[in-house]
GROMACS .gro file of C-alpha atoms in nm:
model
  216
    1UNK     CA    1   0.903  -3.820  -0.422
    2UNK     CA    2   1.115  -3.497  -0.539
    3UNK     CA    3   1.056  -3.209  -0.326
    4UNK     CA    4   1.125  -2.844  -0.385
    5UNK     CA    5   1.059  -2.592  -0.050
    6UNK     CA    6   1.157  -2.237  -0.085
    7UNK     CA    7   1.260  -2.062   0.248
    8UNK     CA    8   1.395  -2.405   0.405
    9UNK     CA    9   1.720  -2.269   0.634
   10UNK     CA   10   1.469  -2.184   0.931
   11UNK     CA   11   1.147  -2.165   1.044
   12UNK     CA   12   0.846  -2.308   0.935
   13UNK     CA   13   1.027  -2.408   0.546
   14UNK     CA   14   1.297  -2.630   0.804
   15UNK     CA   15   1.041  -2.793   0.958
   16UNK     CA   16   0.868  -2.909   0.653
   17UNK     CA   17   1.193  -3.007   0.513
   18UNK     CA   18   1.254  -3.207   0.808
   19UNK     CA   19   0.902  -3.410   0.789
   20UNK     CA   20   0.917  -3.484   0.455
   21UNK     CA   21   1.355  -3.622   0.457
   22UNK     CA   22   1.203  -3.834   0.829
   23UNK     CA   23   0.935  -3.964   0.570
   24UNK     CA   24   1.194  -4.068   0.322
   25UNK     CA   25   1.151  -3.837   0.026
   26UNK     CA   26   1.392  -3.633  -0.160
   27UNK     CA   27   1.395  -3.267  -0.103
   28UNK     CA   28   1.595  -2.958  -0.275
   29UNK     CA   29   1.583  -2.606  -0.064
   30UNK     CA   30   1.581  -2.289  -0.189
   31UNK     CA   31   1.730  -1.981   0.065
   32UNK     CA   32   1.915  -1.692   0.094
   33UNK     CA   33   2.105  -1.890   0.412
   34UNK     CA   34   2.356  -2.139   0.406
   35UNK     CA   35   2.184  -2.487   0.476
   36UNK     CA   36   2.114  -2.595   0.794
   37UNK     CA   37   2.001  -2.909   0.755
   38UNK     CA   38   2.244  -3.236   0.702
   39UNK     CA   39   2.099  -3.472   0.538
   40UNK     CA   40   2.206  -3.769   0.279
   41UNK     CA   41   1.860  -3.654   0.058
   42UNK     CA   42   1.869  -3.271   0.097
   43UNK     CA   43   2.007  -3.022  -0.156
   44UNK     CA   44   2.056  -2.694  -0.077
   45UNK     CA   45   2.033  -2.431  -0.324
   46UNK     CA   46   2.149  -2.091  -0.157
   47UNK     CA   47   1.985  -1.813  -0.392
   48UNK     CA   48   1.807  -1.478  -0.415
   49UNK     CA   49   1.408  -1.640  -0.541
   50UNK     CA   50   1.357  -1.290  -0.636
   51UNK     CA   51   1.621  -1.269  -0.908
   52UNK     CA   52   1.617  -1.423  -1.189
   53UNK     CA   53   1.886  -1.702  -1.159
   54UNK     CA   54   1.621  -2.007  -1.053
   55UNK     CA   55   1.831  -2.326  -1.132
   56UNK     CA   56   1.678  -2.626  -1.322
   57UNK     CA   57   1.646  -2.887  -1.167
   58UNK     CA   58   1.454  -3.283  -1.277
   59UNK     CA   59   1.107  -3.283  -1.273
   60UNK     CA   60   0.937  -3.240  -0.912
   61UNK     CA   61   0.640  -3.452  -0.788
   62UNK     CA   62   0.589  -3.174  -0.481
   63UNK     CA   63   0.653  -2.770  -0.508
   64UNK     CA   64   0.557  -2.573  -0.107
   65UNK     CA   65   0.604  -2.169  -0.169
   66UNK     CA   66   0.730  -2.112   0.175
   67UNK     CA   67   0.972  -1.834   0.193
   68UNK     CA   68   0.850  -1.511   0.274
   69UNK     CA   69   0.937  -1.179   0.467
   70UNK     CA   70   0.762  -0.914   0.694
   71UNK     CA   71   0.894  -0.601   0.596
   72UNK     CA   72   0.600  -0.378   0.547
   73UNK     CA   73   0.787  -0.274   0.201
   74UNK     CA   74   0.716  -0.342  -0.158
   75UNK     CA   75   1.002  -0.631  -0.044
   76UNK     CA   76   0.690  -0.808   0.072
   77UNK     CA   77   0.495  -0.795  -0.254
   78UNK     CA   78   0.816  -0.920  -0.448
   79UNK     CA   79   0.945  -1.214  -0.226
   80UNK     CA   80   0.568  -1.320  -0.084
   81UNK     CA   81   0.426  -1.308  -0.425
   82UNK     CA   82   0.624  -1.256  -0.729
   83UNK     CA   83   0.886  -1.466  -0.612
   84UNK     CA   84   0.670  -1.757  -0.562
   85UNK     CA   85   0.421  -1.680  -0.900
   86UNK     CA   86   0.836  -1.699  -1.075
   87UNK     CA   87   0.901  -2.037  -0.890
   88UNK     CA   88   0.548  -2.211  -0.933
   89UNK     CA   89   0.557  -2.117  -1.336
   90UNK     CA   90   0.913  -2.252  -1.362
   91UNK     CA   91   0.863  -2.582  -1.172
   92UNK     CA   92   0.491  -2.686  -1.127
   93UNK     CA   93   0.366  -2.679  -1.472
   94UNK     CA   94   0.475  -3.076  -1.581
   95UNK     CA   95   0.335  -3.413  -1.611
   96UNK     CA   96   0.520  -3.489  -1.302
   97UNK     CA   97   0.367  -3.282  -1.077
   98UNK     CA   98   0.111  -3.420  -0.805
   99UNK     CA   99   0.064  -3.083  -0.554
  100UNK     CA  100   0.150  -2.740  -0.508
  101UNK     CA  101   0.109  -2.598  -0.162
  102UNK     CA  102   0.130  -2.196  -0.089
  103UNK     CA  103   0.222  -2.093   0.282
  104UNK     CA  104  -0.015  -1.824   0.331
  105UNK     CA  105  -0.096  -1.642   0.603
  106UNK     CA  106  -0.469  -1.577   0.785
  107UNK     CA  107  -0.402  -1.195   0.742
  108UNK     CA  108  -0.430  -1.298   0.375
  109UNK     CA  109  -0.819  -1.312   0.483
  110UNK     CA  110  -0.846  -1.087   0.748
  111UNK     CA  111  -0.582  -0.835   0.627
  112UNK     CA  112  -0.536  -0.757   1.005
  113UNK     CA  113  -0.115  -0.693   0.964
  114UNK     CA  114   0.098  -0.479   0.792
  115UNK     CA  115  -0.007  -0.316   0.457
  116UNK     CA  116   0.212  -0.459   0.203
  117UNK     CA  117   0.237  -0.803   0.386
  118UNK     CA  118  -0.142  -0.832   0.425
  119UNK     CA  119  -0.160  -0.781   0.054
  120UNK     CA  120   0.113  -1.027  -0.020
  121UNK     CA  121  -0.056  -1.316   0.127
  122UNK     CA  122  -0.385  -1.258   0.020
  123UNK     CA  123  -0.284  -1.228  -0.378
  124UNK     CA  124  -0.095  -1.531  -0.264
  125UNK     CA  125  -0.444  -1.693  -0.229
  126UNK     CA  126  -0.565  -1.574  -0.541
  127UNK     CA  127  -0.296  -1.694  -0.749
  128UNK     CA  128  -0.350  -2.064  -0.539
  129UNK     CA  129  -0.663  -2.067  -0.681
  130UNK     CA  130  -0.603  -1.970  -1.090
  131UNK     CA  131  -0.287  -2.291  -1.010
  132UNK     CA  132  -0.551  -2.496  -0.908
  133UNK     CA  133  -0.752  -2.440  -1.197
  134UNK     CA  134  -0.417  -2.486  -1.431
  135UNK     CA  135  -0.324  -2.775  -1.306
  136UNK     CA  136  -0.648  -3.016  -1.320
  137UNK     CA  137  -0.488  -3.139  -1.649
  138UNK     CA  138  -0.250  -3.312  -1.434
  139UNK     CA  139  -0.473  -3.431  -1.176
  140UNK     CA  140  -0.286  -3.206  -0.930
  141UNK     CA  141  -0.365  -3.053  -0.635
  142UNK     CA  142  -0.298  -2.657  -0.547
  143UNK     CA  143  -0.405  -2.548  -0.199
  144UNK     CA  144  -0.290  -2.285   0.029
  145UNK     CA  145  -0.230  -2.330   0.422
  146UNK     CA  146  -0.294  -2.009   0.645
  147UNK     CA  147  -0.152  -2.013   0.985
  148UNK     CA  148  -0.196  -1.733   1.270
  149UNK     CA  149   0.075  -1.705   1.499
  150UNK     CA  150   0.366  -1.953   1.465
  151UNK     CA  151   0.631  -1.982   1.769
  152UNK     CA  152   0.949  -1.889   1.527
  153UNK     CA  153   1.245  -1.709   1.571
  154UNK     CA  154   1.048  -1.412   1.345
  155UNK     CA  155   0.827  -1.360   1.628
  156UNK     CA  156   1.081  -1.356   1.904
  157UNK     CA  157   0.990  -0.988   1.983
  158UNK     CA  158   0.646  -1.107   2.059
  159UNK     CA  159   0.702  -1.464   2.192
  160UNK     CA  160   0.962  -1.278   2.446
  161UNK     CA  161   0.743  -1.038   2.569
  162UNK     CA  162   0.510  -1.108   2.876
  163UNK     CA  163   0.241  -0.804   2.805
  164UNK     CA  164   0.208  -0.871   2.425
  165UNK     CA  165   0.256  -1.265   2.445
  166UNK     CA  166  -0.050  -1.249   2.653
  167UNK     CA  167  -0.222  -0.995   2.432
  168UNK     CA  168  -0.215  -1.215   2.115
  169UNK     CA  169  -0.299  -1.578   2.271
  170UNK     CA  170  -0.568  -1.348   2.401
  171UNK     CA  171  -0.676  -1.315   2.041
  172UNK     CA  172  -0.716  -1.718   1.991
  173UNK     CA  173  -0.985  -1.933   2.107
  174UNK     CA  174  -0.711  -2.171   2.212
  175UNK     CA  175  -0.499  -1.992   2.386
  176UNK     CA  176  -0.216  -2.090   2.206
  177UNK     CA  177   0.017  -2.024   1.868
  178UNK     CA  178   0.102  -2.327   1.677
  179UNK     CA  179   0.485  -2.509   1.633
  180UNK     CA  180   0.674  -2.472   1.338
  181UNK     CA  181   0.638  -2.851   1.315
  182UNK     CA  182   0.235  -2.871   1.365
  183UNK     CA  183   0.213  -2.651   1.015
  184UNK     CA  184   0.461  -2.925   0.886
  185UNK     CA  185   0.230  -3.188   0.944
  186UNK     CA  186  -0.056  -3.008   0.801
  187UNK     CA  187   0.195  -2.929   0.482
  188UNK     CA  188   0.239  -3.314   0.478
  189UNK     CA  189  -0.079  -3.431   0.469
  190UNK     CA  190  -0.211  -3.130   0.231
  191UNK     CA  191   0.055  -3.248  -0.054
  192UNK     CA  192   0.106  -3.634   0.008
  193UNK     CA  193  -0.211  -3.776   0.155
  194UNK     CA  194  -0.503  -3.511   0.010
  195UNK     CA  195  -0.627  -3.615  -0.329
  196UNK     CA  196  -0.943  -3.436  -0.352
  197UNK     CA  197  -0.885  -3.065  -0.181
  198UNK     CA  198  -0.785  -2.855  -0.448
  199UNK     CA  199  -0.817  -2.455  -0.492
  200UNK     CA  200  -0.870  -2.402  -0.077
  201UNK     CA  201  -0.716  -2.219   0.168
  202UNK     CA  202  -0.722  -2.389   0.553
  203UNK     CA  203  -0.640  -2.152   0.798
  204UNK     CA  204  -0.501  -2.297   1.064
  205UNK     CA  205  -0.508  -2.041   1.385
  206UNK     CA  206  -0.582  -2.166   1.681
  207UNK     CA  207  -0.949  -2.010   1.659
  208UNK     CA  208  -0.830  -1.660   1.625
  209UNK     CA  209  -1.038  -1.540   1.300
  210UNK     CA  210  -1.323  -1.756   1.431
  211UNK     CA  211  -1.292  -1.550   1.806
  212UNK     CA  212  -1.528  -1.280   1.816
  213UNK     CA  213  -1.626  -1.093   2.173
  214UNK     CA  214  -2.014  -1.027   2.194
  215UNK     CA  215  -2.153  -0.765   2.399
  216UNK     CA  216  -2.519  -0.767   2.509
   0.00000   0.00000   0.00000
């Protein structure tokens, strides 16, 4: 199948790309980087997603809205949302089209981060779920994957500290933060082997919305 993945130079959009090129599909990338994956079946497309000079491309069978920023700026509203509302309306609305899957964030439910980023992610959600109803006609799945913390390179000044690394898997029932690979998998299996889920957002967190402390 024809992939698209926005954000796919680093990170959790690499790691996706990576599962679904080891899995033997075609996949096009869309970043701001240079590629840095080598591959006989990638295409890299380096662009700005928030301008409006989207390529076309053939008909996809698979769209993931993956690329994203943390700036607590209107920048977040623009890339986290608009950018991906431009992409999803350009690419996802044809007879090819089997899933769309939005990279979310659980702060889209909890709204526990920054301001604009919070709100990013959770009208990211809501626009997953007027997609899903859109594209029934094509018997297509849209479905949005949350995760919590994610050891990336974006969390370095967390991941390298000793006092706050222990505060946040504090936070998780788990005691952990999940690879950049583990939310591939999960991508994966949302968009290639999930025929039914549509209109859904699975937060995947290591436990740390469901955590709660009780005092008696």
């Amino acid at each position: 199948m024809k992939v698209l993945i926005t954000g796919s130079t680093k990170g959790i959009g690499q790691a996706i790309a990576n599962k679904f090129l080891i899995e033997g599909h075609i996949v096009y990338g869309f970043d701001l980087l240079s590629p840095s994956i080598n591959h006989p079946n990638y295409h890299h497309y380096q662009i700005d997603i928030t301008k409006d000079n989207l390529v076309d491309l053939e008909p996809i069978d698979i769209l993931i809205n993956n690329a994203g920023t943390q700036t607590n700026s209107e920048l977040d509203i623009v890339t986290n949302l608009i950018a991906a509302i431009k992409i999803t309306e350009k690419y996802a609305f044809q007879d090819q089209i089997k899933s769309v899957l939005f990279i979310a964030s659980n702060s889209g439910s909890t709204g526990s981060e920054f301001p604009y980023y919070a709100a990013s992610k959770g009208g990211l959600i809501a626009y997953m779920k007027n997609v899903a109803m859109r594209l029934g006609k094509y018997q297509a799945t849209a479905n949005a994957l949350s995760p919590g913390g994610v050891l990336t390179s974006l969390n370095d000044h967390i991941i390298n500290n000793q006092e706050l690394y222990q505060a946040v898997l504090n936070e998780t029932i788990l005691y952990k933060w999940a690879t950049p690979e583990e939310i591939a998998k999960w991508s994966y299996f949302m968009t290639t082997q999930n025929q039914s889920m549509t209109g859904q957002d699975l937060i995947i967190d290591n436990g740390e919305v469901a955590k709660y402390n009780f005092v008696w």
